[in-house]
Each structure stands twice: as structure tokens, then as C-alpha cells.
Short mmCIF file of C-alpha atoms in Angstrom, two decimals:
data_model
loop_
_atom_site.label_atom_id
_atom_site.label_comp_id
_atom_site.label_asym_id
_atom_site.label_seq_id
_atom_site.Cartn_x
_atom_site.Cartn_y
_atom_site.Cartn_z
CA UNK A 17 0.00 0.00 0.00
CA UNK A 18 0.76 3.75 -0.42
CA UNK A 19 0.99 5.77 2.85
CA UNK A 20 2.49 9.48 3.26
CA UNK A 21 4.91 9.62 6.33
CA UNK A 22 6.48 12.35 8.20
CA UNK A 23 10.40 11.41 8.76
CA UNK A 24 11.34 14.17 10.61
CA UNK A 25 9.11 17.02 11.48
CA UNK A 26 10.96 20.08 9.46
CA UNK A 27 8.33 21.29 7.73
CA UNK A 28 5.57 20.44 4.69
CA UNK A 29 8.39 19.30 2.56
CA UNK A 30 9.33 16.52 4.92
CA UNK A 31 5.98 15.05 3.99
CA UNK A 32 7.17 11.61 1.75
CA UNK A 33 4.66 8.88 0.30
CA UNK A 34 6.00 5.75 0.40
CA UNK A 35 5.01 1.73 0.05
CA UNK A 36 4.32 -0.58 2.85
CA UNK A 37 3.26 -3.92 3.12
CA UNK A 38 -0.61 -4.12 2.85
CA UNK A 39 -1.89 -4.65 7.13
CA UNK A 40 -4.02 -7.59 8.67
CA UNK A 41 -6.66 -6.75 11.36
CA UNK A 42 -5.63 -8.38 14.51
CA UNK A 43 -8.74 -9.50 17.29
CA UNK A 44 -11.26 -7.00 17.30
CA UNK A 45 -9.99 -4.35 14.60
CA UNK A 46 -10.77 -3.66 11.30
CA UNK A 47 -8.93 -2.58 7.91
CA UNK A 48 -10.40 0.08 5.93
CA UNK A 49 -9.60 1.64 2.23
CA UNK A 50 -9.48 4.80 3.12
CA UNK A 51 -11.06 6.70 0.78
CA UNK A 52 -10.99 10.50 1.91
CA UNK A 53 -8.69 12.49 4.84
CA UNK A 54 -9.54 16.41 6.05
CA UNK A 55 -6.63 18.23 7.58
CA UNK A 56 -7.01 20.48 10.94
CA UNK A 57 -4.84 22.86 12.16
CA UNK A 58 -3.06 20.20 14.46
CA UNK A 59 -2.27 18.21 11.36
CA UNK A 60 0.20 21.72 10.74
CA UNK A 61 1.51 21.92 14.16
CA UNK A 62 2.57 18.30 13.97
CA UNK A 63 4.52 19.00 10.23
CA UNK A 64 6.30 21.64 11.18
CA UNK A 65 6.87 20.69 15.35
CA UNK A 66 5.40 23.41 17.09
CA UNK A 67 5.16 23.66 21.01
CA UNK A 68 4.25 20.78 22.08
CA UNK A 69 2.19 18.53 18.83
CA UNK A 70 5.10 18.09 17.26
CA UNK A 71 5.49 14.19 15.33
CA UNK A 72 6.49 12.41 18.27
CA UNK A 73 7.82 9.67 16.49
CA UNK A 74 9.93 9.39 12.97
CA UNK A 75 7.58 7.90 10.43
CA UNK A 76 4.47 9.09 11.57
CA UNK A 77 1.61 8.86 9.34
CA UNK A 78 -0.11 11.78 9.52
CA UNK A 79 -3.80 13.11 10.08
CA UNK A 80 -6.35 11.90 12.10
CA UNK A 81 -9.47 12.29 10.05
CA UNK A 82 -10.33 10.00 7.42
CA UNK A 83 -13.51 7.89 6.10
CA UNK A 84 -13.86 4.54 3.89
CA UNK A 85 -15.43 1.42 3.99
CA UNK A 86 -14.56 -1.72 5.82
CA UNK A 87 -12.57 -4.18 3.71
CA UNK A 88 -11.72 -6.52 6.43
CA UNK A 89 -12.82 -7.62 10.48
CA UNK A 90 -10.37 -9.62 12.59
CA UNK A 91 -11.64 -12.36 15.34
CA UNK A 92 -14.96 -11.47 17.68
CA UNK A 93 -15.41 -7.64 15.45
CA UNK A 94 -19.33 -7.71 16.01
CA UNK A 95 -19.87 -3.83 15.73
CA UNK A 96 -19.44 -3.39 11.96
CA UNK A 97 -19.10 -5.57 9.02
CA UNK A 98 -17.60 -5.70 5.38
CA UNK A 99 -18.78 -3.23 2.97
CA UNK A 100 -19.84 -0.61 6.07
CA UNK A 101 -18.95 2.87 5.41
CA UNK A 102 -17.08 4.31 8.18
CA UNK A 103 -14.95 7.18 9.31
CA UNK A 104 -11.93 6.34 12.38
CA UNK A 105 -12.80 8.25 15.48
CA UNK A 106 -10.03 10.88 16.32
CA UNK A 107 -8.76 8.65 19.43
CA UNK A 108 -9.10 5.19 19.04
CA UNK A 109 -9.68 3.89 22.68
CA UNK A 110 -12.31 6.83 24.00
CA UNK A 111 -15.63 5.41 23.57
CA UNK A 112 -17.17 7.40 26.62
CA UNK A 113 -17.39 8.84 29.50
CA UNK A 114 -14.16 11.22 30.48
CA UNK A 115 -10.73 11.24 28.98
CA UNK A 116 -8.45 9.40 30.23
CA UNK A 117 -4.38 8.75 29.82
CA UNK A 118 -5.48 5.51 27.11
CA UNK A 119 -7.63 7.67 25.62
CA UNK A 120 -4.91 10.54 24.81
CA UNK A 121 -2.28 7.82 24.05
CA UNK A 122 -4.67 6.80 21.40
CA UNK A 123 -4.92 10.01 19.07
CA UNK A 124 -4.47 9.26 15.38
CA UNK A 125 -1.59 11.44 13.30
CA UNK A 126 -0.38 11.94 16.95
CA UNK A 127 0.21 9.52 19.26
CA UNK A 128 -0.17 6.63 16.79
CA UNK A 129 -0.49 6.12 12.53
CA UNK A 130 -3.06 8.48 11.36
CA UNK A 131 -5.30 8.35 8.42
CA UNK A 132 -3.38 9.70 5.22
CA UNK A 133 -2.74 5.89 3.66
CA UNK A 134 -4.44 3.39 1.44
CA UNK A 135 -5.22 1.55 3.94
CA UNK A 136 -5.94 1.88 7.69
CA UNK A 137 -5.97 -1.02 10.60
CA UNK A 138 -8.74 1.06 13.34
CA UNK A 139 -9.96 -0.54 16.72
CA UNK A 140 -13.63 -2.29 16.38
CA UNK A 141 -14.74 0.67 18.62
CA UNK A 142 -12.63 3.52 16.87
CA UNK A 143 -14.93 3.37 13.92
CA UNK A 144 -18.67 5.07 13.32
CA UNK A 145 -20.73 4.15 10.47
CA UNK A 146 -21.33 7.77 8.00
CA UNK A 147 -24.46 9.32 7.88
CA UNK A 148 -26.66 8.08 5.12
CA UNK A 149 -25.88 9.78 1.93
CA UNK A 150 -22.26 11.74 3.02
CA UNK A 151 -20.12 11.15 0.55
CA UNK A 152 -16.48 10.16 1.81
CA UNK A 153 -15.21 13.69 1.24
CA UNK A 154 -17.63 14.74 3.03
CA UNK A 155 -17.30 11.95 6.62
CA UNK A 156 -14.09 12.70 6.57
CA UNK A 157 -14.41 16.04 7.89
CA UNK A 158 -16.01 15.08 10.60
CA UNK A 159 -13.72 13.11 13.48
CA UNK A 160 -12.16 16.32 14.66
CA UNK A 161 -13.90 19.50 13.50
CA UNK A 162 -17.48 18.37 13.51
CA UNK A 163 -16.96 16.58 16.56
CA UNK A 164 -15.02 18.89 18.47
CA UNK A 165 -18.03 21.59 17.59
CA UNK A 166 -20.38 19.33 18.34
CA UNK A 167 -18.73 18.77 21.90
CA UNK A 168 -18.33 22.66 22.48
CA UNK A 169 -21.82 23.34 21.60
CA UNK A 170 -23.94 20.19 23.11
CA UNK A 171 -21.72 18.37 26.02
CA UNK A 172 -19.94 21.53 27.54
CA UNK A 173 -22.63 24.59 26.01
CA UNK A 174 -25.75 23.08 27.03
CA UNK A 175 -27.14 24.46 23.83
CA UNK A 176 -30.53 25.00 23.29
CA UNK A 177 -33.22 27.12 20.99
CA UNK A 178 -32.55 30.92 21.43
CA UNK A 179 -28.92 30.89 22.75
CA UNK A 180 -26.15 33.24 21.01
CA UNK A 181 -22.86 31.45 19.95
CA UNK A 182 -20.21 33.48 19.87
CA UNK A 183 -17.68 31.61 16.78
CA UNK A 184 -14.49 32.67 15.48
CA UNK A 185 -13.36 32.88 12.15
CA UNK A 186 -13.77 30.69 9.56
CA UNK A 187 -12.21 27.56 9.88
CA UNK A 188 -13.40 24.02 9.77
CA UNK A 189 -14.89 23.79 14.07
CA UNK A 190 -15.83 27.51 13.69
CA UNK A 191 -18.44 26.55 10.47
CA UNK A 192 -19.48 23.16 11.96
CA UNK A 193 -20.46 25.57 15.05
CA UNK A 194 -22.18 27.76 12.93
CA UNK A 195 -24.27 24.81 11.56
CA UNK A 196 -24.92 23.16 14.80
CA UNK A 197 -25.87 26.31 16.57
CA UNK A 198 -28.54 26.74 13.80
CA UNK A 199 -29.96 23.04 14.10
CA UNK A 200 -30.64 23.56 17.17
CA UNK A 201 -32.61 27.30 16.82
CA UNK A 202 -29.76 29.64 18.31
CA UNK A 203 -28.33 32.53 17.24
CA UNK A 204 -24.51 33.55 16.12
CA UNK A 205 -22.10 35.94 16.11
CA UNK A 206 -18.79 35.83 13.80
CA UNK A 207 -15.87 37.45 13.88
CA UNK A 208 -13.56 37.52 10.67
CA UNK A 209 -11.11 39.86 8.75
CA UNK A 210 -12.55 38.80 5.34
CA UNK A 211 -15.14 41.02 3.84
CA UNK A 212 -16.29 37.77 1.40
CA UNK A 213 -15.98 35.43 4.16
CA UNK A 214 -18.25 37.50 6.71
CA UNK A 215 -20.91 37.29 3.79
CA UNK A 216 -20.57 33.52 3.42
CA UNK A 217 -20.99 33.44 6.97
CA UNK A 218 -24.28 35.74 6.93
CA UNK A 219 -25.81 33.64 4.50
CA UNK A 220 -25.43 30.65 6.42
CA UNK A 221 -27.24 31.86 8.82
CA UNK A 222 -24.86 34.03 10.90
CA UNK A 223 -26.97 37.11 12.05
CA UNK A 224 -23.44 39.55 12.68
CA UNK A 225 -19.80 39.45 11.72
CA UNK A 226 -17.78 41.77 13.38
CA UNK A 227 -14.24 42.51 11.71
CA UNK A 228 -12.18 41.94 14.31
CA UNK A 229 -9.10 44.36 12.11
CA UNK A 230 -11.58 47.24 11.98
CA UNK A 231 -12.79 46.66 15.17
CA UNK A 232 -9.97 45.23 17.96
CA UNK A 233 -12.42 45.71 20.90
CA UNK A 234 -14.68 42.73 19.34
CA UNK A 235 -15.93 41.87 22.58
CA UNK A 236 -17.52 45.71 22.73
CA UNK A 237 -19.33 45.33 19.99
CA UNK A 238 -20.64 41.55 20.73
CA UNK A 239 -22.12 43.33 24.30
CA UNK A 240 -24.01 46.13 21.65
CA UNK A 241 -25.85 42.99 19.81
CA UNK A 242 -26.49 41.32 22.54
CA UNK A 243 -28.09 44.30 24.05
CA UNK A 244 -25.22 44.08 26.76
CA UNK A 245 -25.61 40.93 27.91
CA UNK A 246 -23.06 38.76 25.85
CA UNK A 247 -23.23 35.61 24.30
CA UNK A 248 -24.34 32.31 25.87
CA UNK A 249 -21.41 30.14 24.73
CA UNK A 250 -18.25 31.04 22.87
CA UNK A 251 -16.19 28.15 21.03
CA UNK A 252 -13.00 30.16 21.59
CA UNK A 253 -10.49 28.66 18.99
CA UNK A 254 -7.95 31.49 19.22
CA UNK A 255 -6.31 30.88 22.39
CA UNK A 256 -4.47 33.19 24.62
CA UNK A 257 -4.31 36.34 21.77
CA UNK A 258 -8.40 36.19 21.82
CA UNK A 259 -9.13 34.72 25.25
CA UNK A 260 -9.14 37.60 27.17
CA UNK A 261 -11.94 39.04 24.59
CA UNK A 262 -14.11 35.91 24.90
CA UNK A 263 -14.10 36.17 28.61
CA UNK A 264 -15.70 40.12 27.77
CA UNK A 265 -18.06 39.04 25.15
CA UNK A 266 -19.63 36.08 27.14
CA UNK A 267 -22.31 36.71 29.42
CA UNK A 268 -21.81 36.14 33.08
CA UNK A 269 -22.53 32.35 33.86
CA UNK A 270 -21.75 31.67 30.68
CA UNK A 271 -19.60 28.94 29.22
CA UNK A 272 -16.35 29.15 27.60
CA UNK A 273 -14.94 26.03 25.03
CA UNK A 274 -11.83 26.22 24.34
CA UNK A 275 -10.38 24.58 21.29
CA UNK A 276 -7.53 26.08 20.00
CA UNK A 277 -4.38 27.87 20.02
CA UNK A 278 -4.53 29.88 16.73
CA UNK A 279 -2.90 32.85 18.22
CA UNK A 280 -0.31 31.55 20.48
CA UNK A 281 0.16 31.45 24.16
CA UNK A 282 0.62 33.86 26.78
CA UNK A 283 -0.21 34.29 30.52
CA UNK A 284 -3.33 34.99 30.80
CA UNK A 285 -5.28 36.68 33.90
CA UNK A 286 -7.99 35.03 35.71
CA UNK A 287 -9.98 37.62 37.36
CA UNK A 288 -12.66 37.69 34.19
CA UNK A 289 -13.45 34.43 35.10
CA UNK A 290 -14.11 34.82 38.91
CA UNK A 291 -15.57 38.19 38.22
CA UNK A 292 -18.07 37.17 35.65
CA UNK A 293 -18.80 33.58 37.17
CA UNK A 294 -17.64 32.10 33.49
CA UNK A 295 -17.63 28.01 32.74
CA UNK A 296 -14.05 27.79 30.88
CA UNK A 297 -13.63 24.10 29.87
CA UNK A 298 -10.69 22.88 27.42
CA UNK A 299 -11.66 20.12 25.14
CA UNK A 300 -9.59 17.43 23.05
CA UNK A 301 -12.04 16.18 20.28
CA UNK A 302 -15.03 13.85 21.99
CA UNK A 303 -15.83 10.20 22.74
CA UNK A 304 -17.10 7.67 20.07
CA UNK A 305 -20.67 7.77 21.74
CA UNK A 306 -20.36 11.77 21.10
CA UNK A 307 -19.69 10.96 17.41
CA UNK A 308 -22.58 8.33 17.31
CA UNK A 309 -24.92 11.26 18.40
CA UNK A 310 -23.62 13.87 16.70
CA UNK A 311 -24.13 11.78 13.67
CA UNK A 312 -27.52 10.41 14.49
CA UNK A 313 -27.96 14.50 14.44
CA UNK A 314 -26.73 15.13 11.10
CA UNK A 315 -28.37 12.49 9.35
CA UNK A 316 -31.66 13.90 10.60
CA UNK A 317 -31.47 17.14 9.62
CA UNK A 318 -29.67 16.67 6.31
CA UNK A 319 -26.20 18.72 7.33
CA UNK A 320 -23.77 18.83 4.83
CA UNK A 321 -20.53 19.93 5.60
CA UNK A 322 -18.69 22.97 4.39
CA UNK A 323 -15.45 21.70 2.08
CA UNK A 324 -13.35 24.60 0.57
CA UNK A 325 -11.40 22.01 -1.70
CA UNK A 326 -10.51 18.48 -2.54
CA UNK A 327 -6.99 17.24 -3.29
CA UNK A 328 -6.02 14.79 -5.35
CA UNK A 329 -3.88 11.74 -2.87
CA UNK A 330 -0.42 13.21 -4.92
CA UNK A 331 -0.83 16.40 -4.09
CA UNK A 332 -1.20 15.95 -0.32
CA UNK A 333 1.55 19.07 0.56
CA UNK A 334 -0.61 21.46 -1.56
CA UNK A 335 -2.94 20.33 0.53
CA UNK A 336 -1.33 21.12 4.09
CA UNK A 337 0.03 24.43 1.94
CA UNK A 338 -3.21 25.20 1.66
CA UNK A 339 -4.15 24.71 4.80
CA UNK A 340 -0.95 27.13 6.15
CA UNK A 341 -2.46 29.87 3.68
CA UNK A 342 -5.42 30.48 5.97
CA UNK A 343 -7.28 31.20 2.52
CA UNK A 344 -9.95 28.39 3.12
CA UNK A 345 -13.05 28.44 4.62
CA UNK A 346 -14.65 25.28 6.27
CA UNK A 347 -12.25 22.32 5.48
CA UNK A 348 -9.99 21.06 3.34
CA UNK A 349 -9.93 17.22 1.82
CA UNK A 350 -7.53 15.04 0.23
CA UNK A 351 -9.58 12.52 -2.12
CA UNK A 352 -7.91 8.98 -2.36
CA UNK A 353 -9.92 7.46 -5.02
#
């Protein structure tokens, strides 16, 4: 089989495709053609070995988020069977309840082989069957950024009809937010730089974008639409450069998720957070039984999910170029077919 492999962690170029003998699913695993991968921001971090994501082993294959169908089931696999279409959940051993140290040590394009390879060996329970009618491109976009939206929004946000969602940009968890929120009857508020972006946003249902460039004091002006109150829950994907902000722009009692680390790290002080009585709650990605509902959500109401392009399996570095651009909006796919 063809796989892409990161020898050393010095940058896109280092990416390298090479052949490796074709796996065998041991007791309770499965071996899928992968057919589609999405990249995330992490998938860049672990390229070019930033702080601490960096590949932590040579040979990694990279990203975590890929969908195909089930080619093979070792011994006693009872969950799924050959011919099911599936995407790998983001950490192979968390199937519920809270994190734990297996869970972590079981993050694809991380802490083991990710998903950008012909084929894939998964865990029985690190696989959940696609919605009816997503195309591959489209289930692979799911195991981290729909998820970890999902997870912002329903397990730690509470969300319900009428909240406001404050979102962030225009990247793959910011647009699944803005989907999710809307599913479930809420209302959101961007932020973005990009005049043509902050329109896509309002006609997906986004009711303000505020331009965070024109307007540095965001937070202000998401008090003024919110008639001072603030919004309900923020999926804060920035990290220290925007935190402070979201801790302004959410209402008191209201709950923080925060995802990312788009804008660095800094010391950060915790007085908004007393102060204002705010829920702040870090995430990694969510459970298989998160994904299961999640997806039992999106097959119901028909959500399709936001892909700014498809590469082709050779051009996988265009792909994480791409990706480093910051040009895209929703996510980006590399088609294996």
C-alpha cells in the first residue's frame, strides 16, 4: 500500500509517500480503504513541530481524520461488518465517559499512525458508520472538527433554541459551530477579517460578523448585539491572543470552550473568570458515543458539511500548503480514489 509519512518534522516538505506492506486486522480491529482524509490545524503543528504537537515519532503517518469502507474484520469484530462505510474516530480507545491517559495515548496522526494511507488497521470501537448519503469527502471532515463543535456546543454549552454562539473565524470547528448552533434554533455571532468570508458566513445563517481588524475591541461590539448581555457560549479557537476578549463578550454564567491555540500562548489573567462567574472548559475532540450522536444529528437534519477544496492523494503538501495559507473556509480534503 501507499501511505504518506512524516520522517522528521521540518516542515511540509518533509511530507514523503512511500510503500508498505498491505496490514491484517488483529482481534477486534478492522482494515479500511481509506477513501478520503480532512486536515485540521493540528495536522500543521505536527509537520512543522510546534510547542508541544510536534510528530512524536519518525515515520508518523499523519492526520487523524479520514472515512472509507470496511474491507476486512479480525476475530470477535461484532460492531461493523464488510462493505460498512465508516470514518476512524479521532482517538481510538475513547468510547465514553471522560478522557483518560489511554484515551490521549490513542490520538491518530499523533500519538499513533493516522489516516493519510491506502489503507488503515482502526480498533472495532474507533470506527462510526457515516451518515446516510455523506459522501467520503464529506465523513471525513467530521472526526475532529465536527466533533469537536459538536462537543463545544452540546456536552460543555448546554445548547438550546434561542442561545447566542459566539464563533471565530472561519475555519473548519468555527463553520461546523455555525451549523450546529442553527440546528438547534440559536443565534450567532462571527468574527472575521474577510469582507467575502463574513458574507458567506451571513448567509449561512450568521446574524453579525464583526471585523475583528476594523474593530480590535470585538468583545464591545458583541455586548451592543447582545443588548449588553453577551453571548451564551463562545467556542474560543484562538487561544491566549483572543481569550481575554471571549471572557468580555460572554455573558456572566456563561460557558467558555476552548479549542484552539490559533494565536499563540501567553499568561493569561484570571480575574474575568471569577468576576463574571464564566464556565471555561478545554476540550480534546469527543468520545465515540459523542460521534454516534452527533451523527444520528446530522443524518436527521440533512447537514452537509462545508469543504473549501478536494486534493487529489499526490498532491497531499498542496494540501497542508493550503491549509498554512489560511485562505480556506470550512475544510480542506484530500480525495484517495
Amino acid at each position: 500500500m501507499k501511505c504518506y509519512v512524516i520522517p522528521s518534522p521540518k516542515g511540509i516538505d518533509s511530507l514523503t509517500l512511500v510503500e508498505r506492506p498491505e496490514p491484517t486486522p488483529g482481534p477486534r480491529q478492522v482494515l479500511v480503504r481509506v477513501r478520503a482524509t480532512s486536515l485540521n490545524y493540528r495536522d500543521l503543528l505536527t509537520i512543522e513541530a510546534q510547542y508541544a504537537r510536534s510528530a512524536p515519532k519518525p515515520d508518523l503517518i499523519p492526520l487523524s481524520d479520514g472515512a472509507g469502507d470496511v474491507v476486512a474484520v479480525g476475530p470477535g469484530v461484532s460492531r461493523v461488518k464488510v462493505g460498512d462505510r465508516v470514518a476512524g474516530c479521532f482517538m481510538q480507545k475513547w468510547i465514553g465517559g471522560n478522557i483518560d491517559d489511554a484515551a490521549l495515548g490513542s490520538a491518530m496522526g499523533g500519538a499513533i499512525d493516522g489516516m493519510l494511507t491506502e489503507l488503515a488497521v482502526l480498533e472495532e470501537d474507533g470506527v462510526v458508520k457515516l451518515p446516510a448519503g455523506m459522501s467520503f469527502e464529506q465523513g471525513a471532515t467530521l472526526p475532529c472538527a465536527g466533533l469537536t463543535a459538536w462537543h463545544a456546543l452540546v456536552e460543555i454549552g448546554n445548547l438550546k433554541a434561542g442561545d447566542i454562539v459566539q464563533i471565530q473565524g472561519t475555519g473548519g470547528v468555527s463553520i461546523f459551530a455555525l451549523q450546529f448552533a442553527k440546528m438547534f434554533g440559536a443565534r450567532v455571532i462571527g468574527t472575521s477579517s474577510s469582507a467575502a468570508k463574513a458574507e458567506r458566513l451571513k448567509k449561512m445563517g450568521a446574524e453579525a460578523v464583526i471585523d475583528y481588524k476594523a474593530t480590535p475591541d470585538w468583545d464591545k461590539e458583541t455586548l451592543k448585539l447582545t443588548g449588553g448581555r453577551g453571548a451564551d457560549v463562545t467556542v474560543e479557537v484562538g487561544g491566549a491572543g483572543t481569550l481575554p476578549r471571549s471572557f468580555l463578550a460572554t455573558r456572566i454564567g456563561g460557558r467558555i470552550a476552548v479549542i484552539g491555540l490559533l494565536s499563540g500562548m501567553a499568561t493569561l489573567d484570571p480575574m474575568p473568570i471569577l468576576r463574571r462567574n464564566l464556565r471555561v472548559q478545554g476540550l480534546y475532540v469527543g468520545s465515540q458515543q459523542m460521534f454516534e450522536a452527533m451523527n444520528r444529528a446530522i443524518e436527521a437534519n440533512g447537514l452537509a458539511p462545508v469543504i473549501d477544496k478536494v486534493f487529489p492523494f499526490a498532491d497531499a503538501q498542496d494540501a497542508y500548503r493550503h491549509l498554512k495559507s489560511q485562505n480556506h473556509f470550512g475544510k480542506i480534503v484530500i480525495s484517495h480514489a
